PDB file of C-alpha atoms in Angstrom:
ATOM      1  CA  UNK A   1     -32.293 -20.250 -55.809  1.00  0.00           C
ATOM      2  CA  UNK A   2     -30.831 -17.407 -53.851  1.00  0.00           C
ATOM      3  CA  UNK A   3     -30.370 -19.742 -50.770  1.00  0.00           C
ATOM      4  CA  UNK A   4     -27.549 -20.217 -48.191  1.00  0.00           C
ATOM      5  CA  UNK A   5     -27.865 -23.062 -45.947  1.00  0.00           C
ATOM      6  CA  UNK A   6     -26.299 -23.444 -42.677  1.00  0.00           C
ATOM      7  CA  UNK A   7     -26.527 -26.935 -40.770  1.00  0.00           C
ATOM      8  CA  UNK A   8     -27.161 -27.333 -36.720  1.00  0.00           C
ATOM      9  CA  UNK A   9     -27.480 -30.780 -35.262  1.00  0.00           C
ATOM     10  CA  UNK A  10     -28.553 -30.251 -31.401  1.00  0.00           C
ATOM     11  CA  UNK A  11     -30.923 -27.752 -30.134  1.00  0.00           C
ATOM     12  CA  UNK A  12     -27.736 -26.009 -28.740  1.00  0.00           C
ATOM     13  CA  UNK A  13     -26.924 -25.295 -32.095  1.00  0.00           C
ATOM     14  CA  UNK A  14     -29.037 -24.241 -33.043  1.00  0.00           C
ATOM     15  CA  UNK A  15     -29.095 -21.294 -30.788  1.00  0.00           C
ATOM     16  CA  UNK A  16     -25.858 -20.892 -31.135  1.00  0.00           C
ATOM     17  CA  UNK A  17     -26.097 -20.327 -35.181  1.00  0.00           C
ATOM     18  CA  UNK A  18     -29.598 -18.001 -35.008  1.00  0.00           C
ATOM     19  CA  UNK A  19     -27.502 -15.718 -32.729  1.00  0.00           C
ATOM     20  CA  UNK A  20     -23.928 -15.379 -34.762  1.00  0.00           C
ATOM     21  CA  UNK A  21     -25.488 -15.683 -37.988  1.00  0.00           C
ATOM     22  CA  UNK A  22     -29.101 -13.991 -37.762  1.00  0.00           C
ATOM     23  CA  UNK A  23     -30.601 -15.875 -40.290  1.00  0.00           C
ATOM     24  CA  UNK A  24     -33.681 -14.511 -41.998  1.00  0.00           C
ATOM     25  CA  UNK A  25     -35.675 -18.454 -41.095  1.00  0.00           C
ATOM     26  CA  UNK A  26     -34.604 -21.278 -39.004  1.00  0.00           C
ATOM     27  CA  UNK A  27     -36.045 -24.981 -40.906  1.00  0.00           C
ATOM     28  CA  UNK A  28     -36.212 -26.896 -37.691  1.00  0.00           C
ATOM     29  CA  UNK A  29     -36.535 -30.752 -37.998  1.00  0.00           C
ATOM     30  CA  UNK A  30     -38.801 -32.289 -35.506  1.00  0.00           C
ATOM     31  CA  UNK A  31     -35.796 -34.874 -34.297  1.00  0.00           C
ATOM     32  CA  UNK A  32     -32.233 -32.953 -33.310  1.00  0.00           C
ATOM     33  CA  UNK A  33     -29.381 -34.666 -31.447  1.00  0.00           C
ATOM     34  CA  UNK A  34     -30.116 -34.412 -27.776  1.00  0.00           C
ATOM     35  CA  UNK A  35     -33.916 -32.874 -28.063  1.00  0.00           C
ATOM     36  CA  UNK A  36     -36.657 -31.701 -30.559  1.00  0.00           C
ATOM     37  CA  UNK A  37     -37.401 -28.777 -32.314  1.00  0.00           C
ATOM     38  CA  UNK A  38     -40.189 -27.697 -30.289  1.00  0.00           C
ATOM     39  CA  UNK A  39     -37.589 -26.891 -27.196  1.00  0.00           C
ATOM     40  CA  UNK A  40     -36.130 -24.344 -29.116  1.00  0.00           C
ATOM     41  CA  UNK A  41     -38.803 -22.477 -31.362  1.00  0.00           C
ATOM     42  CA  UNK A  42     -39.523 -19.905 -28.772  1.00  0.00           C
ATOM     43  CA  UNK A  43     -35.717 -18.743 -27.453  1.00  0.00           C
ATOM     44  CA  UNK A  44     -35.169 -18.524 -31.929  1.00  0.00           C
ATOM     45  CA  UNK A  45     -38.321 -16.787 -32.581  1.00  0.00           C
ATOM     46  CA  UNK A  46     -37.516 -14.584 -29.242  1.00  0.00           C
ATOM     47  CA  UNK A  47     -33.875 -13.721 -31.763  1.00  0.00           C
ATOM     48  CA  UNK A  48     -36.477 -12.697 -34.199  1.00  0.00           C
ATOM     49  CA  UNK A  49     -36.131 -15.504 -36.477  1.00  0.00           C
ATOM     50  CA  UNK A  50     -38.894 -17.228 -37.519  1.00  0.00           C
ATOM     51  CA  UNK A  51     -39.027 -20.904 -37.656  1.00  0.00           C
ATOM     52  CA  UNK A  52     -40.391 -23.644 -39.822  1.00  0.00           C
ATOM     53  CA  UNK A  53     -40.524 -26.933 -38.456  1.00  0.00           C
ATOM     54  CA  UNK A  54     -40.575 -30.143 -40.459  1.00  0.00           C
ATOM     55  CA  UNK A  55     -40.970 -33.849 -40.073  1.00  0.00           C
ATOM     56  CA  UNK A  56     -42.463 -37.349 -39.895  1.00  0.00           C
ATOM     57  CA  UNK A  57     -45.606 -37.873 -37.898  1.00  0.00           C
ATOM     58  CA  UNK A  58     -43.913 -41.459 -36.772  1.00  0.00           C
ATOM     59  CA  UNK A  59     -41.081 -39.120 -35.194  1.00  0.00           C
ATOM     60  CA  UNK A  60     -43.308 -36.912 -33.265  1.00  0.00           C
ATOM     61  CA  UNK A  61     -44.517 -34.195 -35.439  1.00  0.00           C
ATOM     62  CA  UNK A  62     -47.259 -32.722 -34.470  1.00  0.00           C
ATOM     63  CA  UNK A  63     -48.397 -29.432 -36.856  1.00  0.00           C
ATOM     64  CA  UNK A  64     -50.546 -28.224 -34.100  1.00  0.00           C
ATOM     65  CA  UNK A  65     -47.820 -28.362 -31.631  1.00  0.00           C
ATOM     66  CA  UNK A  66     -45.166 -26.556 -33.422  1.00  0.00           C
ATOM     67  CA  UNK A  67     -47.790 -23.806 -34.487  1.00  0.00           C
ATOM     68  CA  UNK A  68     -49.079 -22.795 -30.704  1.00  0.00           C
ATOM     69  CA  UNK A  69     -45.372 -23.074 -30.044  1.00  0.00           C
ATOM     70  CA  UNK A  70     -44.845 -20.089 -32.237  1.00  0.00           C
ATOM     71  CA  UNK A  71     -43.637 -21.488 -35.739  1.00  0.00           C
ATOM     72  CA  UNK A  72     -44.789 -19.938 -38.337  1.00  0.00           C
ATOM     73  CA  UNK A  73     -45.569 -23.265 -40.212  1.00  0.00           C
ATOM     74  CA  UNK A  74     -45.243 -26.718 -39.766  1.00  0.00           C
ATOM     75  CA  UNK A  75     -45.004 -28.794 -42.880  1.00  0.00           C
ATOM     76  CA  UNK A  76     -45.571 -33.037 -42.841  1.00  0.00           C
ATOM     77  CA  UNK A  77     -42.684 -35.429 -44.496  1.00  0.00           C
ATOM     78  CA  UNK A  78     -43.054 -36.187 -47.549  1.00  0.00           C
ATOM     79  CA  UNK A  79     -42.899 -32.480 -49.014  1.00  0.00           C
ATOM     80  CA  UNK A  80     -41.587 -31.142 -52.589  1.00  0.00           C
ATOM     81  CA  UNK A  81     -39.190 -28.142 -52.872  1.00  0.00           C
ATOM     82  CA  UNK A  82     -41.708 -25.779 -54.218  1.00  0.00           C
ATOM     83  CA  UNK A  83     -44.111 -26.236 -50.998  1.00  0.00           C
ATOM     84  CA  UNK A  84     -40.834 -25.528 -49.189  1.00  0.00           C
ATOM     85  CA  UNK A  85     -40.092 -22.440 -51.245  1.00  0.00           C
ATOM     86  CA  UNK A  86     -44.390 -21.270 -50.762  1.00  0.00           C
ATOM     87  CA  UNK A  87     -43.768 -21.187 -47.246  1.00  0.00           C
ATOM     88  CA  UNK A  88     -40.770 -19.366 -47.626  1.00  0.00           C
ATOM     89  CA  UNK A  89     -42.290 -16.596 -50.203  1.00  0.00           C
ATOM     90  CA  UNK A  90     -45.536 -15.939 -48.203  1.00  0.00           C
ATOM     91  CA  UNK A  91     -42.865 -15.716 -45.158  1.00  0.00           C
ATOM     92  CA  UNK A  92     -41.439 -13.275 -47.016  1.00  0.00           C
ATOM     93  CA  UNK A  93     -44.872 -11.361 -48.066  1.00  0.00           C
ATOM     94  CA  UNK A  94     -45.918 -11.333 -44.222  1.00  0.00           C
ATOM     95  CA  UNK A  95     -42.078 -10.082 -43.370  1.00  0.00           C
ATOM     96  CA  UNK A  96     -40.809  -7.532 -45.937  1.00  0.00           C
ATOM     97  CA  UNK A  97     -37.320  -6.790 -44.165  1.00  0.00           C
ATOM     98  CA  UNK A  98     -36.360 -10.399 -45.213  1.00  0.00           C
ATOM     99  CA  UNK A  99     -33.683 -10.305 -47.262  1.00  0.00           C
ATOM    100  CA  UNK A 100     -33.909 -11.251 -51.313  1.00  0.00           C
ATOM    101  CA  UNK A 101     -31.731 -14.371 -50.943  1.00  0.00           C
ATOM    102  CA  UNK A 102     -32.615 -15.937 -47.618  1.00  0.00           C
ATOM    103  CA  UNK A 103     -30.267 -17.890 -45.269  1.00  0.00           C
ATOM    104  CA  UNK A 104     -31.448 -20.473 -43.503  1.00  0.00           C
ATOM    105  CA  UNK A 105     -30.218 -22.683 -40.783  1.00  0.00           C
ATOM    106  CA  UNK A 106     -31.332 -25.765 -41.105  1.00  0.00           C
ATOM    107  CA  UNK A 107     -31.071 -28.560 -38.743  1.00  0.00           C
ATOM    108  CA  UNK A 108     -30.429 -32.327 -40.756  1.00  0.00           C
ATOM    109  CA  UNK A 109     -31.364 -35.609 -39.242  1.00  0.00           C
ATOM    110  CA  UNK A 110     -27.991 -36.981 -38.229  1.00  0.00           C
TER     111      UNK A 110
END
């Protein structure tokens, strides 16, 4: 699908990758090693990366939350690929300069 993934585990990470890779959207997981997405959305949307955060609302997400945070969604586990992809494609419609084939970093539950 045109998609490069790159994996960070801790909110360190995480900062780390937005920085040496610039990726066009960070997929943030509500639960990292060592801390939750919402302590990082604003120092990777400050890189000018926009984030997405995911997750489970037993594990602390909270839509709301990630949204006044500065995400630019927040989707609830269980989701499908193609709600994944929407997000991504009206991402791209409301931020033209994004690349064709996106790269992502995208924190995994360890």
């Amino acid at each position: 699908r045109g998609i490069e993934v790159v994996h960070a585990y801790t909110p360190k990470e995480v900062i780390n990758l937005t920085v040496e890779k610039k990726p066009d959207v960070a997929i943030l997981d509500v639960t990292l090693s060592h801390g939750k997405a919402y302590d990082v959305i604003k120092r990777v949307k400050e890189r000018g990366v926009p984030v997405v955060v995911i997750g489970h609302k037993a594990e602390g997400f909270d839509r709301e939350k990630a949204l006044s945070l500065g995400a630019f969604e927040a989707i609830e586990k269980p989701f499908t690929v193609e709600q994944l992809l929407n997000v991504l494609r009206e991402l791209r419609t409301q931020k033209p300069e994004l690349k064709e084939e996106l790269e992502l970093v995208a924190p995994v539950e360890p």
